[in-house]
PDB file of C-alpha atoms in Angstrom:
ATOM      1  CA  GLN F  17      50.344 -57.795 -55.846  1.00 88.00           C
ATOM      2  CA  VAL F  18      46.583 -59.241 -56.536  1.00 95.00           C
ATOM      3  CA  GLN F  19      45.696 -62.647 -56.447  1.00 97.00           C
ATOM      4  CA  LEU F  20      42.292 -64.289 -57.463  1.00 98.00           C
ATOM      5  CA  VAL F  21      41.430 -67.503 -55.460  1.00 96.00           C
ATOM      6  CA  GLU F  22      38.052 -69.370 -56.630  1.00 95.00           C
ATOM      7  CA  SER F  23      35.890 -72.111 -55.067  1.00 95.00           C
ATOM      8  CA  GLY F  24      33.105 -74.038 -55.005  1.00 97.00           C
ATOM      9  CA  GLY F  25      34.005 -76.662 -58.238  1.00 95.00           C
ATOM     10  CA  GLY F  26      33.462 -80.240 -57.783  1.00 97.00           C
ATOM     11  CA  LEU F  27      31.539 -83.065 -59.137  1.00 98.00           C
ATOM     12  CA  VAL F  28      27.351 -83.425 -59.816  1.00 98.00           C
ATOM     13  CA  GLN F  29      25.201 -84.764 -61.535  1.00 98.00           C
ATOM     14  CA  PRO F  30      23.387 -84.149 -64.674  1.00 98.00           C
ATOM     15  CA  GLY F  31      20.191 -80.977 -63.855  1.00 98.00           C
ATOM     16  CA  GLU F  32      22.129 -80.354 -60.211  1.00 98.00           C
ATOM     17  CA  SER F  33      23.681 -76.831 -58.930  1.00 98.00           C
ATOM     18  CA  LEU F  34      26.619 -75.418 -58.166  1.00 98.00           C
ATOM     19  CA  ARG F  35      27.832 -71.994 -57.215  1.00 98.00           C
ATOM     20  CA  LEU F  36      31.517 -70.892 -57.695  1.00 98.00           C
ATOM     21  CA  SER F  37      32.973 -67.967 -55.877  1.00 98.00           C
ATOM     22  CA  CYS F  38      36.508 -66.013 -56.590  1.00 98.00           C
ATOM     23  CA  ALA F  39      37.531 -63.320 -54.057  1.00 98.00           C
ATOM     24  CA  ALA F  40      40.045 -60.593 -55.345  1.00 98.00           C
ATOM     25  CA  SER F  41      42.686 -59.668 -52.658  1.00 97.00           C
ATOM     26  CA  GLY F  42      46.098 -57.668 -52.146  1.00 96.00           C
ATOM     27  CA  SER F  43      46.570 -53.961 -53.034  1.00 94.00           C
ATOM     28  CA  ILE F  44      43.322 -53.637 -54.602  1.00 96.00           C
ATOM     29  CA  PHE F  45      42.016 -49.944 -55.658  1.00 95.00           C
ATOM     30  CA  SER F  46      39.453 -50.598 -58.132  1.00 96.00           C
ATOM     31  CA  ILE F  47      37.737 -53.410 -60.061  1.00 97.00           C
ATOM     32  CA  ASN F  48      35.989 -52.857 -62.945  1.00 97.00           C
ATOM     33  CA  THR F  49      34.913 -56.294 -65.323  1.00 98.00           C
ATOM     34  CA  MET F  50      34.614 -59.459 -63.419  1.00 98.00           C
ATOM     35  CA  ALA F  51      34.463 -62.622 -65.620  1.00 98.00           C
ATOM     36  CA  TRP F  52      34.230 -66.198 -65.764  1.00 98.00           C
ATOM     37  CA  TYR F  53      35.707 -68.821 -68.406  1.00 98.00           C
ATOM     38  CA  ARG F  54      36.064 -72.405 -69.090  1.00 98.00           C
ATOM     39  CA  GLN F  55      38.308 -74.708 -70.791  1.00 98.00           C
ATOM     40  CA  ALA F  56      37.170 -78.267 -71.176  1.00 96.00           C
ATOM     41  CA  PRO F  57      39.998 -80.743 -71.994  1.00 91.00           C
ATOM     42  CA  GLY F  58      41.252 -80.496 -75.542  1.00 94.00           C
ATOM     43  CA  LYS F  59      39.426 -77.291 -76.056  1.00 96.00           C
ATOM     44  CA  GLN F  60      40.272 -73.228 -76.026  1.00 97.00           C
ATOM     45  CA  ARG F  61      39.377 -71.665 -72.990  1.00 97.00           C
ATOM     46  CA  GLU F  62      35.993 -69.892 -73.855  1.00 97.00           C
ATOM     47  CA  LEU F  63      34.281 -66.440 -72.360  1.00 98.00           C
ATOM     48  CA  GLY F  64      30.930 -67.992 -70.149  1.00 97.00           C
ATOM     49  CA  ALA F  65      29.682 -64.447 -68.504  1.00 98.00           C
ATOM     50  CA  THR F  66      30.543 -61.194 -67.546  1.00 98.00           C
ATOM     51  CA  ILE F  67      29.764 -58.479 -65.007  1.00 98.00           C
ATOM     52  CA  THR F  68      30.114 -54.938 -65.050  1.00 98.00           C
ATOM     53  CA  ALA F  69      31.275 -52.781 -61.981  1.00 96.00           C
ATOM     54  CA  ASN F  70      27.727 -51.466 -61.941  1.00 95.00           C
ATOM     55  CA  GLY F  71      26.317 -54.536 -62.876  1.00 96.00           C
ATOM     56  CA  ILE F  72      25.860 -55.207 -66.987  1.00 98.00           C
ATOM     57  CA  THR F  73      26.222 -58.643 -67.451  1.00 98.00           C
ATOM     58  CA  THR F  74      26.542 -60.990 -70.490  1.00 98.00           C
ATOM     59  CA  TYR F  75      26.289 -64.746 -71.133  1.00 98.00           C
ATOM     60  CA  ALA F  76      27.820 -66.856 -73.531  1.00 98.00           C
ATOM     61  CA  ASP F  77      24.654 -68.914 -75.533  1.00 97.00           C
ATOM     62  CA  SER F  78      25.849 -71.942 -74.235  1.00 96.00           C
ATOM     63  CA  VAL F  79      24.928 -70.603 -70.733  1.00 98.00           C
ATOM     64  CA  LYS F  80      22.228 -67.717 -70.873  1.00 98.00           C
ATOM     65  CA  GLY F  81      19.086 -68.962 -69.259  1.00 97.00           C
ATOM     66  CA  ARG F  82      21.204 -71.624 -66.671  1.00 98.00           C
ATOM     67  CA  PHE F  83      23.947 -69.370 -65.199  1.00 98.00           C
ATOM     68  CA  ALA F  84      23.583 -66.388 -63.214  1.00 98.00           C
ATOM     69  CA  ILE F  85      26.995 -63.694 -62.585  1.00 98.00           C
ATOM     70  CA  SER F  86      26.656 -61.760 -59.595  1.00 98.00           C
ATOM     71  CA  ARG F  87      29.305 -59.446 -57.425  1.00 98.00           C
ATOM     72  CA  ASP F  88      29.551 -58.243 -53.986  1.00 97.00           C
ATOM     73  CA  ASN F  89      31.746 -55.122 -54.398  1.00 97.00           C
ATOM     74  CA  ALA F  90      32.591 -54.518 -50.662  1.00 96.00           C
ATOM     75  CA  LYS F  91      33.998 -57.627 -50.414  1.00 97.00           C
ATOM     76  CA  ASN F  92      35.814 -57.744 -54.138  1.00 97.00           C
ATOM     77  CA  THR F  93      34.449 -61.505 -54.749  1.00 98.00           C
ATOM     78  CA  VAL F  94      32.325 -62.466 -57.985  1.00 98.00           C
ATOM     79  CA  TYR F  95      29.723 -65.330 -58.175  1.00 98.00           C
ATOM     80  CA  LEU F  96      28.921 -67.967 -60.618  1.00 98.00           C
ATOM     81  CA  GLN F  97      25.574 -69.675 -60.310  1.00 98.00           C
ATOM     82  CA  MET F  98      25.276 -72.643 -62.033  1.00 98.00           C
ATOM     83  CA  ASN F  99      21.581 -74.182 -62.610  1.00 98.00           C
ATOM     84  CA  SER F 100      20.945 -77.512 -64.951  1.00 98.00           C
ATOM     85  CA  LEU F 101      23.979 -78.706 -65.565  1.00 98.00           C
ATOM     86  CA  LYS F 102      25.137 -80.510 -68.429  1.00 97.00           C
ATOM     87  CA  PRO F 103      27.789 -82.904 -69.515  1.00 97.00           C
ATOM     88  CA  GLU F 104      29.118 -80.453 -71.422  1.00 96.00           C
ATOM     89  CA  ASP F 105      29.469 -77.959 -68.620  1.00 98.00           C
ATOM     90  CA  THR F 106      32.635 -80.044 -67.213  1.00 98.00           C
ATOM     91  CA  ALA F 107      35.813 -77.645 -67.309  1.00 98.00           C
ATOM     92  CA  VAL F 108      38.115 -76.090 -65.330  1.00 98.00           C
ATOM     93  CA  TYR F 109      36.350 -72.865 -64.650  1.00 98.00           C
ATOM     94  CA  TYR F 110      39.047 -69.527 -64.349  1.00 98.00           C
ATOM     95  CA  CYS F 111      38.168 -66.140 -62.734  1.00 98.00           C
ATOM     96  CA  TYR F 112      38.684 -63.037 -64.287  1.00 98.00           C
ATOM     97  CA  ALA F 113      39.363 -59.301 -62.886  1.00 98.00           C
ATOM     98  CA  ASP F 114      40.555 -55.636 -64.647  1.00 98.00           C
ATOM     99  CA  VAL F 115      42.338 -54.521 -61.145  1.00 97.00           C
ATOM    100  CA  MET F 116      43.955 -51.054 -61.076  1.00 95.00           C
ATOM    101  CA  SER F 117      45.977 -51.465 -58.005  1.00 93.00           C
ATOM    102  CA  ARG F 118      46.467 -48.591 -55.466  1.00 90.00           C
ATOM    103  CA  GLY F 119      49.511 -46.548 -56.713  1.00 89.00           C
ATOM    104  CA  ARG F 120      48.889 -47.543 -60.237  1.00 88.00           C
ATOM    105  CA  ALA F 121      47.179 -45.551 -63.214  1.00 89.00           C
ATOM    106  CA  ALA F 122      45.696 -48.312 -65.453  1.00 94.00           C
ATOM    107  CA  TYR F 123      44.064 -51.664 -65.038  1.00 95.00           C
ATOM    108  CA  PHE F 124      45.645 -55.170 -65.537  1.00 96.00           C
ATOM    109  CA  ALA F 125      44.173 -58.305 -65.895  1.00 97.00           C
ATOM    110  CA  TYR F 126      44.078 -61.049 -63.257  1.00 97.00           C
ATOM    111  CA  TRP F 127      43.365 -64.279 -63.319  1.00 98.00           C
ATOM    112  CA  GLY F 128      42.697 -67.604 -60.688  1.00 97.00           C
ATOM    113  CA  GLN F 129      43.987 -70.842 -60.522  1.00 96.00           C
ATOM    114  CA  GLY F 130      40.906 -72.600 -62.005  1.00 97.00           C
ATOM    115  CA  THR F 131      38.385 -74.756 -60.036  1.00 97.00           C
ATOM    116  CA  GLN F 132      36.845 -77.724 -61.668  1.00 98.00           C
ATOM    117  CA  VAL F 133      33.754 -78.903 -62.245  1.00 98.00           C
ATOM    118  CA  THR F 134      32.558 -82.076 -63.440  1.00 98.00           C
ATOM    119  CA  VAL F 135      29.226 -83.387 -64.151  1.00 98.00           C
ATOM    120  CA  SER F 136      28.683 -86.881 -64.762  1.00 97.00           C
ATOM    121  CA  SER F 137      26.094 -89.241 -63.361  1.00 95.00           C
TER     122      SER F 137
END
């Protein structure tokens, strides 16, 4: 079994920064793509940023230039540095990972439980 646990959410004012972390644990053989999604109240979940195992990143237009995704493969952890936060960044942020468990021959998708980020003055 594989678990993803996010941390680092909270309440900040517009223009401030937050750093989210997501640690994967369990019977892990390999992790491919990791990503951060977010879901605002009344809206569909949307992709924010992705990072491959060798560090190639992509960003949604809404966060490009303000957010930075990174990962530590030795710790099975992905990070999201969020700068210049805006009220419209308010959402529950979810971690995602493509994981191959030990003894398996394919990658499966896993999600974290989500962490709330609120940007308000």
